[in-house]
mmCIF file with all atom_site columns, C-alpha atoms in Angstrom:
data_model
loop_
_atom_site.group_PDB
_atom_site.id
_atom_site.type_symbol
_atom_site.label_atom_id
_atom_site.label_alt_id
_atom_site.label_comp_id
_atom_site.label_asym_id
_atom_site.label_entity_id
_atom_site.label_seq_id
_atom_site.pdbx_PDB_ins_code
_atom_site.Cartn_x
_atom_site.Cartn_y
_atom_site.Cartn_z
_atom_site.occupancy
_atom_site.B_iso_or_equiv
_atom_site.pdbx_formal_charge
_atom_site.auth_seq_id
_atom_site.auth_comp_id
_atom_site.auth_asym_id
_atom_site.auth_atom_id
_atom_site.pdbx_PDB_model_num
ATOM 1   C CA . MET U 1 1  ? -47.657 94.223  -32.805 1.00 88.00 ? 435  MET U CA 1
ATOM 2   C CA . ARG U 1 2  ? -48.633 92.924  -36.194 1.00 92.00 ? 436  ARG U CA 1
ATOM 3   C CA . ALA U 1 3  ? -49.480 89.459  -37.395 1.00 94.00 ? 437  ALA U CA 1
ATOM 4   C CA . ARG U 1 4  ? -50.485 87.924  -40.697 1.00 95.00 ? 438  ARG U CA 1
ATOM 5   C CA . VAL U 1 5  ? -52.565 84.895  -41.437 1.00 96.00 ? 439  VAL U CA 1
ATOM 6   C CA . MET U 1 6  ? -52.073 83.471  -44.906 1.00 97.00 ? 440  MET U CA 1
ATOM 7   C CA . VAL U 1 7  ? -54.913 81.314  -46.109 1.00 98.00 ? 441  VAL U CA 1
ATOM 8   C CA . THR U 1 8  ? -54.234 79.195  -49.183 1.00 97.00 ? 442  THR U CA 1
ATOM 9   C CA . LEU U 1 9  ? -56.227 76.580  -51.036 1.00 97.00 ? 443  LEU U CA 1
ATOM 10  C CA . LYS U 1 10 ? -54.984 73.032  -50.546 1.00 97.00 ? 444  LYS U CA 1
ATOM 11  C CA . ARG U 1 11 ? -52.930 71.669  -53.453 1.00 94.00 ? 445  ARG U CA 1
ATOM 12  C CA . GLU U 1 12 ? -55.613 69.213  -54.528 1.00 96.00 ? 446  GLU U CA 1
ATOM 13  C CA . VAL U 1 13 ? -58.341 71.863  -54.747 1.00 97.00 ? 447  VAL U CA 1
ATOM 14  C CA . LEU U 1 14 ? -58.979 73.437  -58.145 1.00 97.00 ? 448  LEU U CA 1
ATOM 15  C CA . ASP U 1 15 ? -58.482 77.206  -58.284 1.00 98.00 ? 449  ASP U CA 1
ATOM 16  C CA . PRO U 1 16 ? -60.372 78.718  -61.230 1.00 97.00 ? 450  PRO U CA 1
ATOM 17  C CA . GLN U 1 17 ? -59.576 82.259  -60.045 1.00 97.00 ? 451  GLN U CA 1
ATOM 18  C CA . GLY U 1 18 ? -55.869 81.449  -60.104 1.00 97.00 ? 452  GLY U CA 1
ATOM 19  C CA . GLU U 1 19 ? -56.181 79.929  -63.559 1.00 97.00 ? 453  GLU U CA 1
ATOM 20  C CA . ALA U 1 20 ? -57.942 83.086  -64.763 1.00 97.00 ? 454  ALA U CA 1
ATOM 21  C CA . VAL U 1 21 ? -55.063 85.180  -63.403 1.00 97.00 ? 455  VAL U CA 1
ATOM 22  C CA . ARG U 1 22 ? -52.524 82.891  -65.135 1.00 97.00 ? 456  ARG U CA 1
ATOM 23  C CA . ARG U 1 23 ? -54.279 83.374  -68.469 1.00 97.00 ? 457  ARG U CA 1
ATOM 24  C CA . GLY U 1 24 ? -54.544 87.100  -67.859 1.00 96.00 ? 458  GLY U CA 1
ATOM 25  C CA . LEU U 1 25 ? -50.785 87.309  -67.265 1.00 95.00 ? 459  LEU U CA 1
ATOM 26  C CA . GLU U 1 26 ? -50.167 85.287  -70.421 1.00 94.00 ? 460  GLU U CA 1
ATOM 27  C CA . SER U 1 27 ? -52.291 87.642  -72.490 1.00 94.00 ? 461  SER U CA 1
ATOM 28  C CA . LEU U 1 28 ? -50.385 90.574  -70.964 1.00 92.00 ? 462  LEU U CA 1
ATOM 29  C CA . GLY U 1 29 ? -47.257 89.001  -72.493 1.00 91.00 ? 463  GLY U CA 1
ATOM 30  C CA . ILE U 1 30 ? -45.785 87.828  -69.188 1.00 91.00 ? 464  ILE U CA 1
ATOM 31  C CA . GLN U 1 31 ? -44.112 84.517  -69.982 1.00 88.00 ? 465  GLN U CA 1
ATOM 32  C CA . GLY U 1 32 ? -43.071 81.634  -67.785 1.00 90.00 ? 466  GLY U CA 1
ATOM 33  C CA . VAL U 1 33 ? -45.902 81.610  -65.249 1.00 93.00 ? 467  VAL U CA 1
ATOM 34  C CA . ARG U 1 34 ? -46.656 77.943  -64.636 1.00 94.00 ? 468  ARG U CA 1
ATOM 35  C CA . ASN U 1 35 ? -49.289 78.119  -61.985 1.00 96.00 ? 469  ASN U CA 1
ATOM 36  C CA . VAL U 1 36 ? -51.172 80.728  -59.955 1.00 97.00 ? 470  VAL U CA 1
ATOM 37  C CA . ARG U 1 37 ? -53.134 80.240  -56.724 1.00 98.00 ? 471  ARG U CA 1
ATOM 38  C CA . VAL U 1 38 ? -55.218 82.964  -55.118 1.00 98.00 ? 472  VAL U CA 1
ATOM 39  C CA . GLY U 1 39 ? -55.587 82.949  -51.355 1.00 98.00 ? 473  GLY U CA 1
ATOM 40  C CA . LYS U 1 40 ? -56.371 85.365  -48.559 1.00 98.00 ? 474  LYS U CA 1
ATOM 41  C CA . LEU U 1 41 ? -54.062 87.579  -46.581 1.00 98.00 ? 475  LEU U CA 1
ATOM 42  C CA . ILE U 1 42 ? -55.458 88.591  -43.203 1.00 97.00 ? 476  ILE U CA 1
ATOM 43  C CA . GLU U 1 43 ? -53.486 91.343  -41.462 1.00 97.00 ? 477  GLU U CA 1
ATOM 44  C CA . LEU U 1 44 ? -54.027 91.872  -37.746 1.00 96.00 ? 478  LEU U CA 1
ATOM 45  C CA . GLU U 1 45 ? -52.997 94.746  -35.531 1.00 94.00 ? 479  GLU U CA 1
ATOM 46  C CA . LEU U 1 46 ? -52.654 93.585  -31.931 1.00 92.00 ? 480  LEU U CA 1
ATOM 47  C CA . ASP U 1 47 ? -52.175 95.149  -28.528 1.00 89.00 ? 481  ASP U CA 1
ATOM 48  C CA . ASP U 1 48 ? -48.561 94.782  -27.451 1.00 81.00 ? 482  ASP U CA 1
ATOM 49  C CA . ALA U 1 49 ? -49.773 93.234  -24.206 1.00 74.00 ? 483  ALA U CA 1
ATOM 50  C CA . ALA U 1 50 ? -51.757 90.575  -26.046 1.00 65.00 ? 484  ALA U CA 1
ATOM 51  C CA . GLY U 1 51 ? -50.199 87.532  -24.353 1.00 76.00 ? 485  GLY U CA 1
ATOM 52  C CA . ASP U 1 52 ? -49.549 84.386  -26.363 1.00 84.00 ? 486  ASP U CA 1
ATOM 53  C CA . VAL U 1 53 ? -50.408 85.684  -29.803 1.00 86.00 ? 487  VAL U CA 1
ATOM 54  C CA . GLN U 1 54 ? -49.209 82.623  -31.689 1.00 88.00 ? 488  GLN U CA 1
ATOM 55  C CA . ALA U 1 55 ? -51.516 80.341  -29.690 1.00 89.00 ? 489  ALA U CA 1
ATOM 56  C CA . ALA U 1 56 ? -54.477 82.725  -29.962 1.00 90.00 ? 490  ALA U CA 1
ATOM 57  C CA . LEU U 1 57 ? -54.080 83.040  -33.719 1.00 92.00 ? 491  LEU U CA 1
ATOM 58  C CA . THR U 1 58 ? -53.660 79.308  -34.203 1.00 93.00 ? 492  THR U CA 1
ATOM 59  C CA . LEU U 1 59 ? -57.018 78.963  -32.438 1.00 92.00 ? 493  LEU U CA 1
ATOM 60  C CA . ALA U 1 60 ? -58.460 81.702  -34.662 1.00 93.00 ? 494  ALA U CA 1
ATOM 61  C CA . VAL U 1 61 ? -57.243 79.892  -37.776 1.00 95.00 ? 495  VAL U CA 1
ATOM 62  C CA . GLU U 1 62 ? -58.851 76.635  -36.634 1.00 94.00 ? 496  GLU U CA 1
ATOM 63  C CA . LYS U 1 63 ? -62.155 78.122  -35.483 1.00 94.00 ? 497  LYS U CA 1
ATOM 64  C CA . LEU U 1 64 ? -62.819 81.041  -37.803 1.00 95.00 ? 498  LEU U CA 1
ATOM 65  C CA . LEU U 1 65 ? -60.394 81.936  -40.537 1.00 96.00 ? 499  LEU U CA 1
ATOM 66  C CA . VAL U 1 66 ? -59.800 78.693  -42.424 1.00 97.00 ? 500  VAL U CA 1
ATOM 67  C CA . ASN U 1 67 ? -62.126 76.112  -43.925 1.00 97.00 ? 501  ASN U CA 1
ATOM 68  C CA . PRO U 1 68 ? -60.062 72.997  -43.147 1.00 96.00 ? 502  PRO U CA 1
ATOM 69  C CA . VAL U 1 69 ? -61.726 70.966  -45.895 1.00 97.00 ? 503  VAL U CA 1
ATOM 70  C CA . ILE U 1 70 ? -60.232 73.053  -48.684 1.00 97.00 ? 504  ILE U CA 1
ATOM 71  C CA . GLU U 1 71 ? -57.785 75.533  -47.102 1.00 97.00 ? 505  GLU U CA 1
ATOM 72  C CA . ASP U 1 72 ? -54.552 75.699  -45.145 1.00 97.00 ? 506  ASP U CA 1
ATOM 73  C CA . GLY U 1 73 ? -53.718 78.514  -42.734 1.00 96.00 ? 507  GLY U CA 1
ATOM 74  C CA . HIS U 1 74 ? -50.319 79.846  -41.762 1.00 94.00 ? 508  HIS U CA 1
ATOM 75  C CA . VAL U 1 75 ? -49.655 82.377  -38.972 1.00 95.00 ? 509  VAL U CA 1
ATOM 76  C CA . VAL U 1 76 ? -46.740 84.830  -39.113 1.00 93.00 ? 510  VAL U CA 1
ATOM 77  C CA . VAL U 1 77 ? -46.236 87.056  -36.052 1.00 91.00 ? 511  VAL U CA 1
ATOM 78  C CA . ASP U 1 78 ? -44.099 90.099  -36.767 1.00 84.00 ? 512  ASP U CA 1
ATOM 79  C CA . GLU U 1 79 ? -42.308 90.611  -33.442 1.00 71.00 ? 513  GLU U CA 1
ATOM 80  C CA . ALA U 1 80 ? -40.146 93.339  -34.984 1.00 66.00 ? 514  ALA U CA 1
ATOM 81  C CA . ALA U 1 81 ? -43.205 95.535  -35.484 1.00 54.00 ? 515  ALA U CA 1
ATOM 82  C CA . ARG U 1 82 ? -43.951 95.659  -31.756 1.00 45.00 ? 516  ARG U CA 1
ATOM 83  C CA . MET M 1 1  ? -39.068 79.860  -58.667 1.00 88.00 ? 1184 MET M CA 1
ATOM 84  C CA . ARG M 1 2  ? -41.889 81.167  -56.534 1.00 92.00 ? 1185 ARG M CA 1
ATOM 85  C CA . ALA M 1 3  ? -43.262 84.641  -56.080 1.00 94.00 ? 1186 ALA M CA 1
ATOM 86  C CA . ARG M 1 4  ? -46.025 86.200  -54.040 1.00 95.00 ? 1187 ARG M CA 1
ATOM 87  C CA . VAL M 1 5  ? -48.114 89.240  -54.702 1.00 96.00 ? 1188 VAL M CA 1
ATOM 88  C CA . MET M 1 6  ? -49.793 90.677  -51.628 1.00 97.00 ? 1189 MET M CA 1
ATOM 89  C CA . VAL M 1 7  ? -52.782 92.853  -52.377 1.00 98.00 ? 1190 VAL M CA 1
ATOM 90  C CA . THR M 1 8  ? -54.056 94.976  -49.510 1.00 97.00 ? 1191 THR M CA 1
ATOM 91  C CA . LEU M 1 9  ? -56.754 97.611  -49.211 1.00 97.00 ? 1192 LEU M CA 1
ATOM 92  C CA . LYS M 1 10 ? -55.436 101.148 -48.853 1.00 97.00 ? 1193 LYS M CA 1
ATOM 93  C CA . ARG M 1 11 ? -55.520 102.511 -45.287 1.00 94.00 ? 1194 ARG M CA 1
ATOM 94  C CA . GLU M 1 12 ? -58.298 104.977 -46.043 1.00 96.00 ? 1195 GLU M CA 1
ATOM 95  C CA . VAL M 1 13 ? -60.628 102.349 -47.516 1.00 97.00 ? 1196 VAL M CA 1
ATOM 96  C CA . LEU M 1 14 ? -63.207 100.794 -45.183 1.00 97.00 ? 1197 LEU M CA 1
ATOM 97  C CA . ASP M 1 15 ? -62.909 97.021  -44.788 1.00 98.00 ? 1198 ASP M CA 1
ATOM 98  C CA . PRO M 1 16 ? -66.203 95.541  -43.566 1.00 97.00 ? 1199 PRO M CA 1
ATOM 99  C CA . GLN M 1 17 ? -64.888 91.986  -44.053 1.00 97.00 ? 1200 GLN M CA 1
ATOM 100 C CA . GLY M 1 18 ? -61.944 92.771  -41.782 1.00 97.00 ? 1201 GLY M CA 1
ATOM 101 C CA . GLU M 1 19 ? -64.272 94.311  -39.198 1.00 97.00 ? 1202 GLU M CA 1
ATOM 102 C CA . ALA M 1 20 ? -66.427 91.162  -39.295 1.00 97.00 ? 1203 ALA M CA 1
ATOM 103 C CA . VAL M 1 21 ? -63.320 89.046  -38.653 1.00 97.00 ? 1204 VAL M CA 1
ATOM 104 C CA . ARG M 1 22 ? -62.315 91.317  -35.747 1.00 97.00 ? 1205 ARG M CA 1
ATOM 105 C CA . ARG M 1 23 ? -65.731 90.859  -34.138 1.00 97.00 ? 1206 ARG M CA 1
ATOM 106 C CA . GLY M 1 24 ? -65.599 87.123  -34.779 1.00 96.00 ? 1207 GLY M CA 1
ATOM 107 C CA . LEU M 1 25 ? -62.252 86.882  -32.992 1.00 95.00 ? 1208 LEU M CA 1
ATOM 108 C CA . GLU M 1 26 ? -63.646 88.917  -30.099 1.00 94.00 ? 1209 GLU M CA 1
ATOM 109 C CA . SER M 1 27 ? -66.609 86.573  -29.733 1.00 94.00 ? 1210 SER M CA 1
ATOM 110 C CA . LEU M 1 28 ? -64.181 83.619  -29.810 1.00 92.00 ? 1211 LEU M CA 1
ATOM 111 C CA . GLY M 1 29 ? -62.607 85.184  -26.718 1.00 91.00 ? 1212 GLY M CA 1
ATOM 112 C CA . ILE M 1 30 ? -59.428 86.330  -28.465 1.00 90.00 ? 1213 ILE M CA 1
ATOM 113 C CA . GLN M 1 31 ? -58.547 89.623  -26.803 1.00 88.00 ? 1214 GLN M CA 1
ATOM 114 C CA . GLY M 1 32 ? -56.361 92.493  -27.935 1.00 90.00 ? 1215 GLY M CA 1
ATOM 115 C CA . VAL M 1 33 ? -57.083 92.528  -31.660 1.00 93.00 ? 1216 VAL M CA 1
ATOM 116 C CA . ARG M 1 34 ? -57.280 96.196  -32.578 1.00 94.00 ? 1217 ARG M CA 1
ATOM 117 C CA . ASN M 1 35 ? -57.814 96.045  -36.308 1.00 96.00 ? 1218 ASN M CA 1
ATOM 118 C CA . VAL M 1 36 ? -58.109 93.449  -39.064 1.00 97.00 ? 1219 VAL M CA 1
ATOM 119 C CA . ARG M 1 37 ? -57.720 93.923  -42.821 1.00 98.00 ? 1220 ARG M CA 1
ATOM 120 C CA . VAL M 1 38 ? -58.445 91.231  -45.365 1.00 98.00 ? 1221 VAL M CA 1
ATOM 121 C CA . GLY M 1 39 ? -56.469 91.233  -48.596 1.00 98.00 ? 1222 GLY M CA 1
ATOM 122 C CA . LYS M 1 40 ? -55.444 88.814  -51.302 1.00 98.00 ? 1223 LYS M CA 1
ATOM 123 C CA . LEU M 1 41 ? -52.414 86.584  -51.494 1.00 98.00 ? 1224 LEU M CA 1
ATOM 124 C CA . ILE M 1 42 ? -51.506 85.574  -55.043 1.00 97.00 ? 1225 ILE M CA 1
ATOM 125 C CA . GLU M 1 43 ? -48.906 82.810  -55.250 1.00 97.00 ? 1226 GLU M CA 1
ATOM 126 C CA . LEU M 1 44 ? -47.110 82.260  -58.545 1.00 96.00 ? 1227 LEU M CA 1
ATOM 127 C CA . GLU M 1 45 ? -44.967 79.373  -59.702 1.00 94.00 ? 1228 GLU M CA 1
ATOM 128 C CA . LEU M 1 46 ? -42.530 80.529  -62.361 1.00 92.00 ? 1229 LEU M CA 1
ATOM 129 C CA . ASP M 1 47 ? -40.117 78.935  -64.796 1.00 89.00 ? 1230 ASP M CA 1
ATOM 130 C CA . ASP M 1 48 ? -36.577 79.272  -63.480 1.00 81.00 ? 1231 ASP M CA 1
ATOM 131 C CA . ALA M 1 49 ? -35.588 80.818  -66.818 1.00 74.00 ? 1232 ALA M CA 1
ATOM 132 C CA . ALA M 1 50 ? -38.253 83.499  -66.516 1.00 65.00 ? 1233 ALA M CA 1
ATOM 133 C CA . GLY M 1 51 ? -35.942 86.532  -66.918 1.00 76.00 ? 1234 GLY M CA 1
ATOM 134 C CA . ASP M 1 52 ? -36.619 89.685  -64.916 1.00 84.00 ? 1235 ASP M CA 1
ATOM 135 C CA . VAL M 1 53 ? -39.397 88.392  -62.696 1.00 86.00 ? 1236 VAL M CA 1
ATOM 136 C CA . GLN M 1 54 ? -39.545 91.456  -60.457 1.00 88.00 ? 1237 GLN M CA 1
ATOM 137 C CA . ALA M 1 55 ? -40.169 93.745  -63.447 1.00 89.00 ? 1238 ALA M CA 1
ATOM 138 C CA . ALA M 1 56 ? -42.718 91.382  -65.001 1.00 90.00 ? 1239 ALA M CA 1
ATOM 139 C CA . LEU M 1 57 ? -44.662 91.076  -61.766 1.00 93.00 ? 1240 LEU M CA 1
ATOM 140 C CA . THR M 1 58 ? -44.584 94.799  -61.120 1.00 93.00 ? 1241 THR M CA 1
ATOM 141 C CA . LEU M 1 59 ? -46.210 95.176  -64.554 1.00 92.00 ? 1242 LEU M CA 1
ATOM 142 C CA . ALA M 1 60 ? -48.722 92.446  -63.646 1.00 93.00 ? 1243 ALA M CA 1
ATOM 143 C CA . VAL M 1 61 ? -49.602 94.275  -60.426 1.00 95.00 ? 1244 VAL M CA 1
ATOM 144 C CA . GLU M 1 62 ? -50.158 97.533  -62.297 1.00 94.00 ? 1245 GLU M CA 1
ATOM 145 C CA . LYS M 1 63 ? -52.137 96.077  -65.195 1.00 94.00 ? 1246 LYS M CA 1
ATOM 146 C CA . LEU M 1 64 ? -54.082 93.161  -63.771 1.00 95.00 ? 1247 LEU M CA 1
ATOM 147 C CA . LEU M 1 65 ? -53.801 92.266  -60.113 1.00 96.00 ? 1248 LEU M CA 1
ATOM 148 C CA . VAL M 1 66 ? -54.436 95.506  -58.260 1.00 97.00 ? 1249 VAL M CA 1
ATOM 149 C CA . ASN M 1 67 ? -57.169 98.107  -58.444 1.00 97.00 ? 1250 ASN M CA 1
ATOM 150 C CA . PRO M 1 68 ? -55.026 101.204 -57.809 1.00 96.00 ? 1251 PRO M CA 1
ATOM 151 C CA . VAL M 1 69 ? -58.007 103.258 -56.616 1.00 97.00 ? 1252 VAL M CA 1
ATOM 152 C CA . ILE M 1 70 ? -58.499 101.146 -53.485 1.00 97.00 ? 1253 ILE M CA 1
ATOM 153 C CA . GLU M 1 71 ? -55.616 98.663  -53.297 1.00 97.00 ? 1254 GLU M CA 1
ATOM 154 C CA . ASP M 1 72 ? -51.849 98.460  -52.910 1.00 97.00 ? 1255 ASP M CA 1
ATOM 155 C CA . GLY M 1 73 ? -49.751 95.634  -54.348 1.00 96.00 ? 1256 GLY M CA 1
ATOM 156 C CA . HIS M 1 74 ? -46.464 94.273  -53.069 1.00 94.00 ? 1257 HIS M CA 1
ATOM 157 C CA . VAL M 1 75 ? -44.279 91.725  -54.908 1.00 95.00 ? 1258 VAL M CA 1
ATOM 158 C CA . VAL M 1 76 ? -42.051 89.250  -53.042 1.00 93.00 ? 1259 VAL M CA 1
ATOM 159 C CA . VAL M 1 77 ? -39.822 87.011  -55.190 1.00 91.00 ? 1260 VAL M CA 1
ATOM 160 C CA . ASP M 1 78 ? -38.559 83.962  -53.335 1.00 84.00 ? 1261 ASP M CA 1
ATOM 161 C CA . GLU M 1 79 ? -35.143 83.426  -54.944 1.00 71.00 ? 1262 GLU M CA 1
ATOM 162 C CA . ALA M 1 80 ? -34.367 80.678  -52.422 1.00 66.00 ? 1263 ALA M CA 1
ATOM 163 C CA . ALA M 1 81 ? -37.145 78.520  -53.874 1.00 54.00 ? 1264 ALA M CA 1
ATOM 164 C CA . ARG M 1 82 ? -35.505 78.418  -57.304 1.00 45.00 ? 1265 ARG M CA 1
#
């Protein structure tokens, strides 16, 4: 089974890396990009017998993967990839 | 309109950050995590009139966002969020 945790900066947190990407795209001639935010994508490969994955990963997000002061975490479990 | 670029390390590239996360999850008592890979999630907010977004972002992936030696890039355009 596969799961993804998407970690993004909260809206109110400045993202200089994202702004650098936005300017880079502009100088590449790509128009119409209003805003860019750079976050983390954590891909997990899990045993099929791994019980309540959603609950375990929500715990993981709270305890390890996300800094709750500046980041949000979002868990997506890909049941189809079992 | 919104789009996402997911940047992941190629399979054959070692990911020490992912391995550190895997061990962290294990020591949190989360069982059954076989493998973890850490990549980047780039979220873009685009003007609705921004033409052929898929083509523009594929160019962006090739020229700016991905290091093709070690990374793969994947573009997801969220038409529903227009």
